[in-house]
Structures are given as structure tokens and as C-alpha cells.
Amino acid sequence: MFTITELSTERINRIVQEALGFAEGKTARIEGDVFCSNLFFEDSTRTKTSFDIAERKLGLQVVPFDASNSSVNKGESLYDTVKTIESLGVNLVVIRDKKDRYFDELKNIKIPVINGGDGTGNHPSQCMLDLMTIYQEFGKFEGLKVGIVGDVKHSRVANSNAEALRRLGAKVYFSGPEQWFDEGALINGTYLSVDEMIHEVDVLMLLRIQHERHDSKMSFSASEYHRKYGLTKERERAMKKEAIIMHPAPINRGVEIDTDLVECGRSRIFRQMQNGVFARMAILKEALEKEGYTFK
Amino acid sequence: MFTITELSTERINRIVQEALGFAEGKTARIEGDVFCSNLFFEDSTRTKTSFDIAERKLGLQVVPFDASNSSVNKGESLYDTVKTIESLGVNLVVIRDKKDRYFDELKNIKIPVINGGDGTGNHPSQCMLDLMTIYQEFGKFEGLKVGIVGDVKHSRVANSNAEALRRLGAKVYFSGPEQWFDEGALINGTYLSVDEMIHEVDVLMLLRIQHERHDSKMSFSASEYHRKYGLTKERERAMKKEAIIMHPAPINRGVEIDTDLVECGRSRIFRQMQNGVFARMAILKEALEKEGYTFK
Amino acid sequence: MFTITELSTERINRIVQEALGFAEGKTARIEGDVFCSNLFFEDSTRTKTSFDIAERKLGLQVVPFDASNSSVNKGESLYDTVKTIESLGVNLVVIRDKKDRYFDELKNIKIPVINGGDGTGNHPSQCMLDLMTIYQEFGKFEGLKVGIVGDVKHSRVANSNAEALRRLGAKVYFSGPEQWFDEGALINGTYLSVDEMIHEVDVLMLLRIQHERHDSKMSFSASEYHRKYGLTKERERAMKKEAIIMHPAPINRGVEIDTDLVECGRSRIFRQMQNGVFARMAILKEALEKEGYTFK
């Protein structure tokens, strides 16, 4: 699984339902010795650990892979590295890489490749956990209003989520510094100011401010961002009664969200992390079943 | 478990006895899938590997965590990192951190946190393995004379050990460069010169010279330290017949101790490492049983 | 197992046969909880991962060891580090180190030590997998002609292979830049030009150009090396009908070998990686059986 675009809404729904089953206590354990490895060429403790635990819960054997010491650093191509891992007998890999659509180079790899995030492009497992968290709350997608605040254009999460939500029947709004939104960023939603949006939405998704990526564009300080676009206590009070707050984490406390709201009643931020393991179990199980592996 | 101070002598004795049981071949295996992770924000292969093996011997699943690539380096707070790990479904964490009493920030974490060492403060699992090694040798603590040589004030090990030994009825002596000892360092023991101490003690604990921490204070060379305060062959000959030598390792051979004495008859240095796994099994088992987990 | 020199041809044959059994689907699983650790003080994802998978397939518990954070970096000797790992209850270690014959320091270690490569000296597990790959193809060693192209003198692989093949009855030829060959390099074989060799050999082993090691000696560019000594498409066409191509990887595509030949019909390069796991299973099993461990 590389992108959300390639998934039919039927398949998305099937994975969401499987993930919800795991959240409710369903278990699945693979039969036989099956090996997987998480090739993370870009740091992400959260996503990597989430996959790692999902894999172990399914009974897979997780073969460690240290990207920082790998031959990729000696100039080996991604294809040759993955082909090596496949030759060594690993039965499935999860890959995160800085390069957009790195998976286009991997057509001749025969084992399943799960996309753990590519460049600024896709992050389908994060998308599935976000969808699952929304469904868990509202029991549907159709007719929901979802607001996404932040640098939508450069966010893997926002792109995948907005597209999927639109296809599933939700209405998507975007907000954040206007200079971050041009036509390309608004394919799957409509721009609103944060204060217009806050009264409307059932789901408020805050994106992480990527200081790393905005050095030149960031023309405001953290506290200025918070005041203009962040979730302050006042804004939280203006939200609809049943509305929930989401954030892919790691959080910049006091920037995207007031520190006291991180664990408030309508925050689903740590619930998202819990759900991440279940969503990834569903994704992995689907990929392995397609290869003929069985679970008990 | 964060500090030795918080442990009653009864609880210390119970853990020591459990650890001695493991050393004699007793086994315990947790029931069900239980996940743990070792969050070591300060390097320590020895302690980390010791916990890792203890966890595996108890049947826990050890989820790898690479501190050097974690979000803590992107400015995430320790609390948010640990809360994330908890949300991902990890059932117990062991933490080592450079910050004294880092655990004070973690009050809202619901899973057990085991202290693998904090700043210059506490190192309770090392203390338990040292106590266990002494008990294994003498079958008691009451009335034993224990000498600790080195930078007691900046040593996690020395602080915890001296306090516990005093409470358990042993008499503690300290030695080393006098400028390292002020009033604060002498709460749990009495200063003696190395040559006075050597005839007296049943247990001689040598501390590692932390070159890292003494750049300015170290006014003597390694060989000068060895001659003045180290365990030379002459000093070893002056020890009581049944007295034993301990060192938390890694050893600076030829500084704290003559290289030929590292594996001599009265050295318990590698025995301490063996015992470390058993002491940590006892600590982990106690923490997990308190949460309702069962072992067979 | 440290070197190929120490192995009788009978023992080499026994390990090759055991490895071939694993390749054909035979399995072996150790009885009881047995711990191993891979101490790689020099990076090698490929070899480390191969051992890791071999160990897991045999049912061993693999204790992670991060050389870059280990006490060896604080000046601890290799002996003290390995003695520590042994004391912690690890039952077998695999070691790779930059130092030639590092294992000479480890005489007092009681657990089995498997050599995962030492300096420019030995790499017996790579040798076993190469031998196994050749035997798998031809069903014999006697009378085969094997050509090795590259920096034989500085190659662990070439040294071990040439010696073993000669002892097993094969005829070994060497090729590559003439300045890389002096008397010391030609103990186990004869120098031929690449174009002379290509018509003769049943097995063509290409060695990796170690840019790291040749800064001063490398007086030609990558494309010049390819043209003069590399396996071009023309040269491949000149090979004998049943001849095979081998390379220990990672490959410099377009240098040692034309990129289109890497997965051509006579290439066994990825097969070698597959076989590596089986060869290492055989090596590990032999070492553990000698210690009295049993497999089912």
C-alpha cells in the first residue's frame, strides 16, 4: 500500500472496520515464521514503533534495520537495499523515505512493501488511523465537517486525509497562514479563517509546524502563530459540543495548541496513537493475506 | 521504582531474595503478550543490555527504542515521549536520563516506570544487584563493613548503596581524594584513608573514575590516582581473608584496580554483572505483579 | 570459528551440506532459551542482518547490541566488553571488528565466538556461503576453475575463498589492476588478464571496489575500471555456457559489473544473499551443538 489514492472507498472502509475490531479486543496471529523489517531512512520513532508493535501483535518476527549504518549510505540504491532484504528472507517491509514516490523504483520487489511515509507525498497508515479515529467517534464519514489547520501543501497527513475524507463524503475546510495556500493546496477543500472554521467543524485537525521546512517562509514567531492560527482556550470554547481535536504529533505545545488542551476532554491526540497500532495491524494483515499467509 | 530511599528494608530484602532465587535457577514467565521498552537517553550498553535480557527471560516483548533518533531531539518533552510510548500499548518502561529526578515529570504516566539511572541521583537496580552480591557472599548485611572508594558525591551507585547498606545494618566507610568529600558526601558513612580502610572492610567497592565529569577537578594523572587510591597488588594482599572486591564497571584497568586483580579470586566484578540480570528480573516482576500481571 | 585456515576440508564439506539442507527446506530449532548477540564494531547491514535472521530461524533470542554507543567507545577493551556480554548471560556472540585477528584477545571467553569478519583478514561465513553457492551449481569443487577479479590482497572474501577453493581441488585465477598484485597476493592462485580469464572460468567472482581503502592507489576512474577490469556485456557474452557470476555485494553498478547484468541469467548475486542465511544457520548450529545445545 503506497497511497490513499489507489485505495477504493470500499477497501478503506474494510480496513477501518478491521482496525476497529482490533481496538475492541480482536486478535490475529500469523501462522508460521514470518519476518518483516522496518526500513526507516527518515527518523520517526512514533511511526516506526507503532509498526513494530503492530507487527509483534500479529506474531511477526521483526528484523532490526539501522538505516544510518546501511549500505544506502555507501551509495547503494534503494532498490538494491530492498532486494537484499528480500533475498535474506524477509517477507514484508515497511519503508519511510525522504524521497517522494520512492516506491516507483521498487516495481521488481516481490514481497509486500508498506509505505510508512514518502517525502511530502503520502502517509497512508496515518490516514487510516485518522479515519478510524473519526469513525470511532461519529460512526460515519458522510456529512461530517473536518477542518485542517496548518501547512496543508507540505503535509503528507493533510493531503492523504483531505482526499480520503472528501471521497468518503465529508466536507473539508483548510486554514492557516494564507501564503501557504495556493490553488494546488485547495483541491480537496475550501479555505476558511480559523475563527470562521472553529464554529463549524466536527473534527479539528491541527498539523505540526515543521520548523525544519519553513526556515525562510516562517515570517512569524511561535507565539504569533499560536495567537493567529493555534487552538487557544478561547477558540476551544467556541467549538461545537461534540467536536473533537486531532493532531498527528509530535506536538509543539503552545504553538498549534495550548498546552492545557493537549489532554482535554475533546482531545483525541493520544487516542490517535493507540489507534495507530490497530490501523497498522489491519494494513499489515491485509497485505499478508493477499500473499496467502493465514492468521488464527 | 525510582529511588532506594522510597523502599522499605523489608521490600529491599524481598527483592534480594527473589533475585537470589533467579540466580539459583528459578524461572518466571509472564502470561500473555506484554510489551516493554528501554528508553535510555544516556548511553549505557551494560545496564540496557542487562534489562533487555532480564525482560526476555521473563517472557516480555522488548520494543526497541532509539533515543538518538527520538522526538525528544526535536524538542518533545520527556512526558510527551513517554505518554506516546504508553499510548502505543507498551506496558512498562525503563528510563535512564541525564536529568536528576526526571521521574518527577512523569506523575501522570499510568504504566510502571523503572528507573535505570537518573543524573547523579539514583540507580536503584545497580544498588539491588550490589546488595544481592553481598548477601550471596555473607548471608547478611548486619555488622558488615563496606568501604567505597571514589567520587561518592557524584556517583549514583555510591549514594544509593551507602544509604541502603546503612539502613540494613552495615557500617559504611568512604575513601578517595579528600577534596571530593565535604559534609554532604558523608551522610551515610565515615571517611578513612584507603590504607586504613583496606584492613577493615569485608566489601571493597571501587567506583569508576568519571573522566567526563572531572576535567577541572582531576588534579592527578591516572597512574597517580592508582598509586594513591587504587587497588594495587600490595593493598589487595592487606585485605581480610574473606573480603571481596566490587566495581560497577566499566573498569579503568590500572586506575581503580590493577589489571591483574580484575578476575582475581576475591573479585566479584563479573559476578555483579551476572547478578544484575537476576536483580532486574526481580524488580520487573515486582512492578508487573503490582499491576496485576501474573507469572508462571 | 575464526578463519577458514583452521577448518579441515571435511568440516567445510559438512557445513556446506548442512547449509544446502537448510536451503532445501530443512529446519532446526534450538531447545530452551538461548541468547546470542551480534557485536558489529564495523558497519555491515548485510552480514549483520543475515546472521540475525539465521539466529531467529534457529529459535535463538537475539539481544540487540549497539556498538556505536558501547563502552568500547569509552576506552573499554574488546575483551572486557565481550566478557561483560558473556556475564550477562549471552550464550554466543558474532563479532565483526576492524582489527585483524581481534579474536586473539578473546582466548579467555568461554562462550562460542563466531567471526563475522576481521580487518582485512578473514570472513569465514561469507566464504561458506560462496562455497555453498558454487556446490549448489556444480555439485563439486574438484576441477572447477574460479576467477577472482579485484583487490584480492585487501579482500577478506578473496583470501578466504581462494584458500578454501584451492584446498577443495579447484583452480583459482586472479585478475585486476596489476599494481594490486604482488607475491603475497598470489599464494593461492595465478594472475591472468580479465580477457584471458573470462573464457576459462566456471565461476567469475567480482570483488567490490573499496573506494574507502584506495584513495591514494586508485589511479583510475570508475568508468575506466569498468572498461579495463569490469564485467561488460561483451565480456559476459564471452563466458562459458554454464559459467556463473558472483559478487559479495554491495555492488557498485557500472563499475565491477554492468548494471543490466546484475540480475541476468547467470548471476548468482542475490542467490548468494539467500544462501548466506543458510550458511550462517549451519555455522551457528555447529558451534552450539559443540557446546551441548540440542535442536529439534
PDB file of C-alpha atoms in Angstrom, chain A residues 33 35 61-66 69-71 74 76 79-80 83-85 87-88 90, chain C residues 29 43-46 49-50 52-53 56-57 208 212 250-251 253 263 270 273-274 277:
ATOM      1  CA  ASP A  33       7.687 -17.976  10.985  1.00  0.00           C
ATOM      2  CA  PHE A  35       9.807 -11.986   9.048  1.00  0.00           C
ATOM      3  CA  GLN A  61       9.311 -11.514  13.726  1.00  0.00           C
ATOM      4  CA  VAL A  62      10.754  -8.025  13.450  1.00  0.00           C
ATOM      5  CA  VAL A  63      14.268  -7.952  11.999  1.00  0.00           C
ATOM      6  CA  PRO A  64      16.080  -4.781  13.101  1.00  0.00           C
ATOM      7  CA  PHE A  65      17.368  -2.478  10.370  1.00  0.00           C
ATOM      8  CA  ASP A  66      19.528   0.515  11.165  1.00  0.00           C
ATOM      9  CA  ASN A  69      24.557   2.322   9.107  1.00  0.00           C
ATOM     10  CA  SER A  70      23.159   0.779   5.947  1.00  0.00           C
ATOM     11  CA  SER A  71      24.816   0.465   2.563  1.00  0.00           C
ATOM     12  CA  LYS A  74      27.745   3.844   0.796  1.00  0.00           C
ATOM     13  CA  GLU A  76      23.753   1.608  -2.751  1.00  0.00           C
ATOM     14  CA  TYR A  79      16.258  -0.967  -4.950  1.00  0.00           C
ATOM     15  CA  ASP A  80      19.452  -2.923  -4.243  1.00  0.00           C
ATOM     16  CA  LYS A  83      16.255  -6.528  -2.950  1.00  0.00           C
ATOM     17  CA  THR A  84      18.942  -7.575  -0.458  1.00  0.00           C
ATOM     18  CA  ILE A  85      16.485  -7.591   2.430  1.00  0.00           C
ATOM     19  CA  SER A  87      16.877 -12.071  -0.627  1.00  0.00           C
ATOM     20  CA  LEU A  88      17.745 -12.511   3.054  1.00  0.00           C
ATOM     21  CA  VAL A  90      12.326 -11.011   4.926  1.00  0.00           C
TER      22      VAL A  90
ATOM     23  CA  ARG C  29      15.011 -25.079  16.265  1.00  0.00           C
ATOM     24  CA  ASP C  43      29.125  -1.432   9.858  1.00  0.00           C
ATOM     25  CA  SER C  44      27.692  -4.202   7.766  1.00  0.00           C
ATOM     26  CA  THR C  45      23.941  -4.270   7.495  1.00  0.00           C
ATOM     27  CA  ARG C  46      24.049  -7.173   5.106  1.00  0.00           C
ATOM     28  CA  THR C  49      21.007  -8.887   9.157  1.00  0.00           C
ATOM     29  CA  SER C  50      21.920 -12.236   7.633  1.00  0.00           C
ATOM     30  CA  ASP C  52      20.200 -12.014  12.743  1.00  0.00           C
ATOM     31  CA  ILE C  53      17.745 -13.878  10.528  1.00  0.00           C
ATOM     32  CA  ARG C  56      15.950 -16.258  14.642  1.00  0.00           C
ATOM     33  CA  LYS C  57      15.316 -19.149  12.242  1.00  0.00           C
ATOM     34  CA  ARG C 208      33.737  -4.796  -4.550  1.00  0.00           C
ATOM     35  CA  GLU C 212      37.338   3.851   1.148  1.00  0.00           C
ATOM     36  CA  PRO C 250      27.144  -4.184  -2.098  1.00  0.00           C
ATOM     37  CA  ILE C 251      27.668  -3.792  -5.831  1.00  0.00           C
ATOM     38  CA  ARG C 253      26.753  -0.829 -10.539  1.00  0.00           C
ATOM     39  CA  GLU C 263      20.136  -9.869 -12.333  1.00  0.00           C
ATOM     40  CA  PHE C 270      21.064 -12.377  -4.890  1.00  0.00           C
ATOM     41  CA  MET C 273      22.478 -13.466  -0.124  1.00  0.00           C
ATOM     42  CA  GLN C 274      19.761 -16.084   0.251  1.00  0.00           C
ATOM     43  CA  VAL C 277      21.304 -17.127   5.841  1.00  0.00           C
TER      44      VAL C 277
END
